[in-house]
Every structure is written in C-alpha cells, then in structure tokens.
PDB file of C-alpha atoms in Angstrom:
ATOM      1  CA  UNK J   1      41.859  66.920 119.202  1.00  0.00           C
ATOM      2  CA  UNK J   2      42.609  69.205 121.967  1.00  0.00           C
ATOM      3  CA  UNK J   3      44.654  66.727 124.697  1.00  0.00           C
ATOM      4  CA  UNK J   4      44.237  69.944 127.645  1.00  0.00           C
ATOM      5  CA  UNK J   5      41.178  71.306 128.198  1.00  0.00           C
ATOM      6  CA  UNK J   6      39.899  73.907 130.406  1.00  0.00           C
ATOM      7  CA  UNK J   7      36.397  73.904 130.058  1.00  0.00           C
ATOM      8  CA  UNK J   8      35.847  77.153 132.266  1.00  0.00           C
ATOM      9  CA  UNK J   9      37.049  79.727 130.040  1.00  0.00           C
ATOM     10  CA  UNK J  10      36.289  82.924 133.157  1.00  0.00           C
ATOM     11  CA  UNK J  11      36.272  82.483 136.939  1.00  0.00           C
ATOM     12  CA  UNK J  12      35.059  85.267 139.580  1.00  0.00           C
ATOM     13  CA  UNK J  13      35.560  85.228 143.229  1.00  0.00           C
ATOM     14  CA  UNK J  14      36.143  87.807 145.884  1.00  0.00           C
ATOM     15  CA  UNK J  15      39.439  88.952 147.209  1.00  0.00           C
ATOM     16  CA  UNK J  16      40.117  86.633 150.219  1.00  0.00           C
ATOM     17  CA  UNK J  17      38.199  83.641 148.927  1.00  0.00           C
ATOM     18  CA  UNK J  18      39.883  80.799 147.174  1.00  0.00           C
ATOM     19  CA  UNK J  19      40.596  80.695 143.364  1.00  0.00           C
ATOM     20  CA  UNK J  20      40.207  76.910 141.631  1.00  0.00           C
ATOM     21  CA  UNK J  21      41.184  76.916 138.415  1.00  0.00           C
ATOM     22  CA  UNK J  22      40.335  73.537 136.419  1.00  0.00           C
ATOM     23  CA  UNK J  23      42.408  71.556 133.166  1.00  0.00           C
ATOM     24  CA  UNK J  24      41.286  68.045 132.387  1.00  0.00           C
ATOM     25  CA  UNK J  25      43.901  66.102 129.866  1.00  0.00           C
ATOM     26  CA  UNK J  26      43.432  62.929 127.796  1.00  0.00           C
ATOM     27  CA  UNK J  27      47.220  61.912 127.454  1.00  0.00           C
ATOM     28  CA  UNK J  28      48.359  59.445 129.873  1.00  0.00           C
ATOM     29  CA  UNK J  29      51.753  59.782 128.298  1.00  0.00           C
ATOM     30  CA  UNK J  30      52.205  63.341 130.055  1.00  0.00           C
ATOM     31  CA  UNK J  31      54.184  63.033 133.625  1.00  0.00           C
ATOM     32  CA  UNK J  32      54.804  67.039 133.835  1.00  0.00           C
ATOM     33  CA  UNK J  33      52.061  69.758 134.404  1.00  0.00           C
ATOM     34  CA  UNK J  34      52.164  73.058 134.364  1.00  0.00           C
ATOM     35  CA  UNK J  35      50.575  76.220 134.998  1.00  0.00           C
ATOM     36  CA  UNK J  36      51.198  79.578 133.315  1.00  0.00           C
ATOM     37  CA  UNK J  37      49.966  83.535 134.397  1.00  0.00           C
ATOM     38  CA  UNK J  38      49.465  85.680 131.692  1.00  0.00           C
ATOM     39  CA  UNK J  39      48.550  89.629 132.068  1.00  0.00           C
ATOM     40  CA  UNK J  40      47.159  91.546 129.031  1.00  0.00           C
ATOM     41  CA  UNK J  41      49.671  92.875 126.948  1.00  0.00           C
ATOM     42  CA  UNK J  42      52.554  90.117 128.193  1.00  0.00           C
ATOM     43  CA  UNK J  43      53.922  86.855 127.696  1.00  0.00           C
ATOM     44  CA  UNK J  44      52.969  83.957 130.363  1.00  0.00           C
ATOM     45  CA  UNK J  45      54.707  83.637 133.217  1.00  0.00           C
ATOM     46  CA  UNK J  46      55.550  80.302 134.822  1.00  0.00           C
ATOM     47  CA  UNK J  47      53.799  79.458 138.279  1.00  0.00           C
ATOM     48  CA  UNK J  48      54.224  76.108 139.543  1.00  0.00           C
ATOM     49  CA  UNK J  49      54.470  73.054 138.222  1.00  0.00           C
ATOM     50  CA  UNK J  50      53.907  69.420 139.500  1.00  0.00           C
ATOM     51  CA  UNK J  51      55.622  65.942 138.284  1.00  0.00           C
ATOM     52  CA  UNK J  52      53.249  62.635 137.677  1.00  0.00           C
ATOM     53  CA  UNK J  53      55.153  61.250 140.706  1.00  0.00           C
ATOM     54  CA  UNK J  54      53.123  63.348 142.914  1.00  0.00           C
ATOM     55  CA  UNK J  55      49.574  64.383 143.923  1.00  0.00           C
ATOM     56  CA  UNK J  56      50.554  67.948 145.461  1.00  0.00           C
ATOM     57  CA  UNK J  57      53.069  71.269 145.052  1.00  0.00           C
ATOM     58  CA  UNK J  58      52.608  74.043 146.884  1.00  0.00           C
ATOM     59  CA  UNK J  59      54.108  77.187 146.492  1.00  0.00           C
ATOM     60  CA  UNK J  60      53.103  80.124 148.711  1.00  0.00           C
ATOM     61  CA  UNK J  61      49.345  81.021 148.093  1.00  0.00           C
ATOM     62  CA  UNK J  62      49.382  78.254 145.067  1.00  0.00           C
ATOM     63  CA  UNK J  63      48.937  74.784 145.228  1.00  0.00           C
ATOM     64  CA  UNK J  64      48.303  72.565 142.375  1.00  0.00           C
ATOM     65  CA  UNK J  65      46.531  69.378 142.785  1.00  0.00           C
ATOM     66  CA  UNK J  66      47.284  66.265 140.342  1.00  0.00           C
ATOM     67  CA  UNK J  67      44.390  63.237 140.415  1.00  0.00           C
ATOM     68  CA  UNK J  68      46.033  60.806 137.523  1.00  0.00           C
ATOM     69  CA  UNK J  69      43.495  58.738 137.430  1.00  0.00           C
ATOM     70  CA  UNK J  70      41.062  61.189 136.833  1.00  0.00           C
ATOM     71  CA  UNK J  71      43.427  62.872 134.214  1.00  0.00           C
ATOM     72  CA  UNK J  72      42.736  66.198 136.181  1.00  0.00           C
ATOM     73  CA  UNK J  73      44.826  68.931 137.784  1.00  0.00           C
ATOM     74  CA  UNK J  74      43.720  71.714 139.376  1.00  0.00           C
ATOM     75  CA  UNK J  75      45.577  75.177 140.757  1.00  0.00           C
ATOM     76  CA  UNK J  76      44.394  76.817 144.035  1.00  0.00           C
ATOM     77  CA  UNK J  77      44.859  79.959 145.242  1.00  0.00           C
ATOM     78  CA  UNK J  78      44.632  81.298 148.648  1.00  0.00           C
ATOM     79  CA  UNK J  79      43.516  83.839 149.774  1.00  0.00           C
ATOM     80  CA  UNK J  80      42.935  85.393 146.174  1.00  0.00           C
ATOM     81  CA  UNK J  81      44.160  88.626 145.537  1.00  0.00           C
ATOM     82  CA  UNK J  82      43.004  91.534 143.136  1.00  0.00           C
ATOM     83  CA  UNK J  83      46.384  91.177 141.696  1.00  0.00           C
ATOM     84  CA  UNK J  84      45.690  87.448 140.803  1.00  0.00           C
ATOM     85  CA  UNK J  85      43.004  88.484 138.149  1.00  0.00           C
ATOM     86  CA  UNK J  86      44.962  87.220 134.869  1.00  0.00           C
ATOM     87  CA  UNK J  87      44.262  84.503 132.656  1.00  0.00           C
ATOM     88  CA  UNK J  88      45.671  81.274 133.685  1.00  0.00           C
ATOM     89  CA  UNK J  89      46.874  78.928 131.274  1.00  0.00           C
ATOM     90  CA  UNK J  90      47.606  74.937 132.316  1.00  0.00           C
ATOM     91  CA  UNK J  91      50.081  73.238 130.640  1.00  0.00           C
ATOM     92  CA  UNK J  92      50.823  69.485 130.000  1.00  0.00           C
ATOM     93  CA  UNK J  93      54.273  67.804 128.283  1.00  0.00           C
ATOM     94  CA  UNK J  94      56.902  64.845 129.139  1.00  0.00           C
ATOM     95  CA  UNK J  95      59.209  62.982 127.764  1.00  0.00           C
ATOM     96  CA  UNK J  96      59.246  63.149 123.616  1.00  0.00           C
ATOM     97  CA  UNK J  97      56.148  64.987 124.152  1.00  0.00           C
ATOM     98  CA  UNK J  98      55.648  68.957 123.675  1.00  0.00           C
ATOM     99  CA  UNK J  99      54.304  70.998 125.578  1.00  0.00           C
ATOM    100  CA  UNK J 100      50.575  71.034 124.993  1.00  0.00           C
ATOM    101  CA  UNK J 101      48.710  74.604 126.365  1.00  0.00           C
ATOM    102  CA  UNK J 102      44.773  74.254 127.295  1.00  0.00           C
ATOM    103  CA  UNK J 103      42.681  77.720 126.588  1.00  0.00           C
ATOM    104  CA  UNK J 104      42.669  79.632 129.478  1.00  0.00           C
ATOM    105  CA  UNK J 105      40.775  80.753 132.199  1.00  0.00           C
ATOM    106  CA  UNK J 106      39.949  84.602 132.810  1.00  0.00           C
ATOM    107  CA  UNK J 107      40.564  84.541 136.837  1.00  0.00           C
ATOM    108  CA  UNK J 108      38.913  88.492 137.888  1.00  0.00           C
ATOM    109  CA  UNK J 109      39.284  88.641 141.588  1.00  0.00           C
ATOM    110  CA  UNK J 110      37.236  91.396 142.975  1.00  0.00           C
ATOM    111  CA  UNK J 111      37.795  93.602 145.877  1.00  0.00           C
TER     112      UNK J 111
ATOM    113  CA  UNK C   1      69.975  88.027 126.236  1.00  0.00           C
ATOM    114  CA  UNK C   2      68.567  86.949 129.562  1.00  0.00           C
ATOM    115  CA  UNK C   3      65.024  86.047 127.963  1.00  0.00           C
ATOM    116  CA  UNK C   4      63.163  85.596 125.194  1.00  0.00           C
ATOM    117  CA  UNK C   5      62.739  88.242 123.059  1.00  0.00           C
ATOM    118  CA  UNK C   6      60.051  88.888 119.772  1.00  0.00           C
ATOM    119  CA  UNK C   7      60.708  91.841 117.483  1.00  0.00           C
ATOM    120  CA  UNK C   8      58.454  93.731 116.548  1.00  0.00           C
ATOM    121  CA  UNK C   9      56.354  94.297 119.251  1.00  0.00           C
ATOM    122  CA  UNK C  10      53.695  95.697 117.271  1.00  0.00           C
ATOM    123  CA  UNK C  11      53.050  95.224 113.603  1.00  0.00           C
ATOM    124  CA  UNK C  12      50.379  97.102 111.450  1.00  0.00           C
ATOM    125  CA  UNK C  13      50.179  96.043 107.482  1.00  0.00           C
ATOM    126  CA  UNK C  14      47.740  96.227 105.224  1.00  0.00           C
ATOM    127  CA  UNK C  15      45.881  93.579 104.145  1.00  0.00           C
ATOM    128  CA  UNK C  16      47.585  91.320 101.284  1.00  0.00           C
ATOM    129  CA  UNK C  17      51.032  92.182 102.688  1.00  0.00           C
ATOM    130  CA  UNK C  18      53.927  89.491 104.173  1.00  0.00           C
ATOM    131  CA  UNK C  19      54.764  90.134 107.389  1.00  0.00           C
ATOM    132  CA  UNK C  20      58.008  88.329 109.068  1.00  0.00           C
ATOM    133  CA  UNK C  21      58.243  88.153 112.539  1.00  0.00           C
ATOM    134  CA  UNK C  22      61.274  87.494 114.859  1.00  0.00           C
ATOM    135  CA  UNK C  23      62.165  85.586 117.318  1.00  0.00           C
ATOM    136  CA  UNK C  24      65.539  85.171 119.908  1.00  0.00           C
ATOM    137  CA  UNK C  25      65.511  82.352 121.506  1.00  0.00           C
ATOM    138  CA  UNK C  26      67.361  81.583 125.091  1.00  0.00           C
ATOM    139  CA  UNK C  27      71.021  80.713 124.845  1.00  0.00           C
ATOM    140  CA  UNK C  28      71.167  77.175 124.791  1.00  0.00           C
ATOM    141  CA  UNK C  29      67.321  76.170 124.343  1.00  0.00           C
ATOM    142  CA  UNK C  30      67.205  73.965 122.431  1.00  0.00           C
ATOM    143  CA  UNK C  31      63.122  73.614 121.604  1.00  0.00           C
ATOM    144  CA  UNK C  32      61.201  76.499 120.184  1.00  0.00           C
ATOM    145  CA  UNK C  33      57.788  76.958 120.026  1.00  0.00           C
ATOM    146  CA  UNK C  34      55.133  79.668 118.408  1.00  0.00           C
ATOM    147  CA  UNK C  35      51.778  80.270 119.601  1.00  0.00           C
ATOM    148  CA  UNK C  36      48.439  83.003 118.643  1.00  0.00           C
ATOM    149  CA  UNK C  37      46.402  84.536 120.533  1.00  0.00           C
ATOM    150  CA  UNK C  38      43.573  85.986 118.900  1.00  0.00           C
ATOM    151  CA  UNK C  39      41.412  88.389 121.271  1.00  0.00           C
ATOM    152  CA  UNK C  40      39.400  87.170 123.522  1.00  0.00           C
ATOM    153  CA  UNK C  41      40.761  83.254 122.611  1.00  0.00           C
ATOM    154  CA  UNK C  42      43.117  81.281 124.386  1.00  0.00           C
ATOM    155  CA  UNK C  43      47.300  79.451 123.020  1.00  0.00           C
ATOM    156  CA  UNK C  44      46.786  78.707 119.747  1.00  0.00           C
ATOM    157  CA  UNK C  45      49.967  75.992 118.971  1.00  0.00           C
ATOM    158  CA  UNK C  46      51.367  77.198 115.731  1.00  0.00           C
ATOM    159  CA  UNK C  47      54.499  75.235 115.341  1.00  0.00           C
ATOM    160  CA  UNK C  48      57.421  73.497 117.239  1.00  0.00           C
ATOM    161  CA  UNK C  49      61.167  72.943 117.053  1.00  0.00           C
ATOM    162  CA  UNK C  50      63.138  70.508 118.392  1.00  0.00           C
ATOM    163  CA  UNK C  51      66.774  70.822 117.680  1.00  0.00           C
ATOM    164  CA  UNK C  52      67.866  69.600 113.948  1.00  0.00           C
ATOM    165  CA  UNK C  53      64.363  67.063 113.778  1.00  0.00           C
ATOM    166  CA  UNK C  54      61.919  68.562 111.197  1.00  0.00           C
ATOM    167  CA  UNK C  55      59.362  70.641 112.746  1.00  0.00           C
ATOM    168  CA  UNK C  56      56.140  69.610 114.007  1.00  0.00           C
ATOM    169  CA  UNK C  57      53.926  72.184 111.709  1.00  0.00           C
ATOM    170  CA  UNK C  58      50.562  70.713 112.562  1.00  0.00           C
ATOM    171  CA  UNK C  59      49.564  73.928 114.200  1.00  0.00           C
ATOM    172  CA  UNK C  60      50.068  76.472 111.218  1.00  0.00           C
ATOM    173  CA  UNK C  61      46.335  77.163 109.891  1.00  0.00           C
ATOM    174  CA  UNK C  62      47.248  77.995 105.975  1.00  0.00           C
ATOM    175  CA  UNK C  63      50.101  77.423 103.795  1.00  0.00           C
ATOM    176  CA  UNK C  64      50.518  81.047 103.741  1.00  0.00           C
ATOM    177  CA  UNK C  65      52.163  80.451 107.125  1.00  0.00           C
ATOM    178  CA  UNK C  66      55.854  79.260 107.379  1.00  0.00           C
ATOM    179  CA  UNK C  67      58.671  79.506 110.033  1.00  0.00           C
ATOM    180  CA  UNK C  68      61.972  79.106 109.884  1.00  0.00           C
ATOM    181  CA  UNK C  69      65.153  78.437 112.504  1.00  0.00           C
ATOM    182  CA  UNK C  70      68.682  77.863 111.605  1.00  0.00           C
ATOM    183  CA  UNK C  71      70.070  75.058 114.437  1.00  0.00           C
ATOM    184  CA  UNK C  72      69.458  76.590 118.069  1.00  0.00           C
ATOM    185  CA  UNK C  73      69.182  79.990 117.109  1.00  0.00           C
ATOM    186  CA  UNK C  74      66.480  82.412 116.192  1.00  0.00           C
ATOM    187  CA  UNK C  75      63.211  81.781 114.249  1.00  0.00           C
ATOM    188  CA  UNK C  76      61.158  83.616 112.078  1.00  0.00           C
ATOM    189  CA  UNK C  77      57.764  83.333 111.201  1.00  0.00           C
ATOM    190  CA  UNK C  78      56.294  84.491 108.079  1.00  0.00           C
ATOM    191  CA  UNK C  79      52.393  85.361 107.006  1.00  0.00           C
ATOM    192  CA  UNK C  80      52.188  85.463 103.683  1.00  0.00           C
ATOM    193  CA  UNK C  81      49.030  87.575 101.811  1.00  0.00           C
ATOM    194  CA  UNK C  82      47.630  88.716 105.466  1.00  0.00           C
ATOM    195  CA  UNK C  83      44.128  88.248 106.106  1.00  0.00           C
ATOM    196  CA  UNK C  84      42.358  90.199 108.748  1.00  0.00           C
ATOM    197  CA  UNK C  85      42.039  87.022 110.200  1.00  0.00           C
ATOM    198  CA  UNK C  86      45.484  87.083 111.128  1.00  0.00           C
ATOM    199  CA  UNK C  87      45.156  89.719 113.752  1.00  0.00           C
ATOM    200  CA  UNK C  88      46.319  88.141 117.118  1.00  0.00           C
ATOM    201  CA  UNK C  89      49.285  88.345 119.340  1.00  0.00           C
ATOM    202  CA  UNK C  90      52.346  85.833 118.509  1.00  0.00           C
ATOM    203  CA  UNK C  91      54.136  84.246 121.093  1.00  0.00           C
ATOM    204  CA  UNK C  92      57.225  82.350 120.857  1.00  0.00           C
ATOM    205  CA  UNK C  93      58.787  80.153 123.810  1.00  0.00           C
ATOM    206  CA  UNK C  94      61.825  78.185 124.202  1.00  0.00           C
ATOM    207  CA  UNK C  95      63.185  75.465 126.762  1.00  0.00           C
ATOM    208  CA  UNK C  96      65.776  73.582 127.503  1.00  0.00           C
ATOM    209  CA  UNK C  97      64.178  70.520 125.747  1.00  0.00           C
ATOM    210  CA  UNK C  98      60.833  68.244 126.715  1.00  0.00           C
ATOM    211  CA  UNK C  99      60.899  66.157 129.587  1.00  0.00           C
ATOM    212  CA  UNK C 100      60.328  66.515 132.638  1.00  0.00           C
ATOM    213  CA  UNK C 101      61.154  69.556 134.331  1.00  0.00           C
ATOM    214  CA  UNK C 102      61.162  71.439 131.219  1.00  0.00           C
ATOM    215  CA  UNK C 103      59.481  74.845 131.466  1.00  0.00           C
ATOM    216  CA  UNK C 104      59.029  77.348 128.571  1.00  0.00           C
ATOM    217  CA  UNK C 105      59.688  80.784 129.084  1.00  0.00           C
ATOM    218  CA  UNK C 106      57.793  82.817 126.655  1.00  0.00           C
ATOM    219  CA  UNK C 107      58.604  86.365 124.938  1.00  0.00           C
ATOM    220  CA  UNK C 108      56.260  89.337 125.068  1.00  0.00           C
ATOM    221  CA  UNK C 109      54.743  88.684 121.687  1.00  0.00           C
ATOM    222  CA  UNK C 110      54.374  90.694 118.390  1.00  0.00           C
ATOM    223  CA  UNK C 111      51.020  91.869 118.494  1.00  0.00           C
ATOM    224  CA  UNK C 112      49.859  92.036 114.527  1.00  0.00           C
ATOM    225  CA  UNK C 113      46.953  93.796 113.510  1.00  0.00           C
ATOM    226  CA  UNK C 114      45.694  93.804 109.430  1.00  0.00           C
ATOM    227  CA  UNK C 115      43.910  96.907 108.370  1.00  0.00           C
TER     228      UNK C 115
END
C-alpha cells in the first residue's frame, strides 16, 4: 500500500517557466511533508519542508503548497532553471510515524 | 563525521556471493533508515530503526536480506546469495527521530551491481 504517491513519474518545462511537481498521500496521521532533490550518482538533498499547521513555505524559487483536505502537496518552482533538472522525491512522516518516500519525479528543465 | 556516510561506494560481486554494506550514521541520530534504488525506479523503503525498538523490516524483499545496528551507531546491511536482481543503489539516512521537524539526511549510497 503505497501511503505517497507521485503519479507523474517525469516532468518537462522550459527554463524560465514554472516547475509543479505533484505527491498525493492517504495518511491523515502525517503533519510533516517533505521534499527531497536527488542528482544522479548522489544521495537526496533536503529542500523545503512544510508542517500540517500550514497551507504554504516558501523558500527562494520553491514554494510548497499543502491542501489537507485534499491529502495533496505540491512543490513549485520559479523561474525553473537547467540546474533544477533532478528527480524530486516528496516525503511524508509525523509523530510515531516514519518517514514514508513517494517515487519520484524526473524534473528535465530545458534551455 | 559531519554526514552520513556508506562504504563502499561501489560494489561488484558475482552472482551467488554475500555482500555487506556499511553504514555511519550522524552523531546522535537516533533513527536509521535504508532505501534501493533500482535504475530507472524511484525509494524503495528497505528497513527502519528507531533507537533500541525492533526494527520495522517490512521493506526487505527476501530473507536473504538482513541489517543490523548496535544502539545509535552504524548499520550494516547484508545480501545474502546475490541475484542480479539486486543491482540498485543503497541509501541509508538518519535523523534525529520522527516527528515533526525531523528531516533525514541521506549518504551517497553504495551502488551494487551483480555480474
């Protein structure tokens, strides 16, 4: 039963343009989301993160977007950059709860 | 160390062969987690660690798989018999615990490839 999903598993846009990556869970239990950056050939990186007492974090070019009701989140960037393209990894945990990983979504931002 | 680190970084056996693979975790972390990536997939969960409660194992795909961590310190995870199938980067990751806040900082992996 996968609990994070990211159901688009590759993502193109052009440099400039916005990025928005999608993860859809099915805990309500989770109250801490996350998102991770991964380049080939390394371990992910932390991004940003957002608690279940808000809607909104923003951090530079990225903002992630939390709709609990809808179980969504989503990550934005802006404007995309060529060195964005990386696979992007969302993230899901809380209290007594590990950290659950969705897929991952190949981001390729072209010039 | 200031970060997570996996040794070896890259691991060729034959097929049939145990491999173990390391991992140091952050000073003071006191969760522990290993992932797979197998090309072209996405985080495969493998196994957790939470301080002294048993591990949550419901991640390892064959009993050929095992880890291992003595208290808050490094973990090791074993193939047993490698299968070609087995070919994928491991990842480990530690945090402070789960909760919120908690972020997991991950290692480079051991990229393992069966011939």
């Amino acid at each position: 039963d996968q609990q994070v999903k990211q159901n688009s598993p590759s993502l193109s846009v052009q440099e400039g343009r916005i990025s928005i990556l999608n993860c859809d869970y099915t805990n309500s239990m989770f109250d801490y989301f996350l998102w991770y950056k991964k380049y080939p050939a390394e371990g992910p990186t932390f991004l940003i993160s957002i608690s279940s007492i808000k809607d909104k974090n923003e951090d530079g070019r990225f903002t992630v977007f939390l709709n609990k009701s809808a179980k969504h989140l989503s990550l934005h960037i802006v404007p995309s950059q060529p060195g964005d393209s990386a696979v992007y990894f969302c993230a899901a945990g809380g209290s007594n709860y590990k950290l659950t990983f969705g897929k991952g979504t190949l981001l390729t931002v072209n010039p | 160390g200031a970060g997570v680190s996996q040794s070896p970084s890259n691991k060729v056996t034959e097929k049939g062969k145990d491999v173990e693979l390391r991992c140091d975790p952050i000073s003071g972390h006191t969760a522990l987690y290993w992932y797979r990536q197998r090309l072209g997939q996405g985080l495969e969960f493998l196994i957790y660690f939470q301080g002294n409660s048993a591990p949550d194992k419901s991640g390892l795909p064959s009993d050929r798989f095992s880890a291992e961590r003595t208290g808050e310190s490094v973990s090791t995870l074993t193939i047993q018999r490698t299968q070609q199938e087995d070919s994928a980067v491991y990842l480990c990751a530690s945090t402070f615990s789960f909760g919120t806040g908690t972020q997991a900082f991950f290692g480079q992996g051991t990229r393992l490839t069966v011939v």
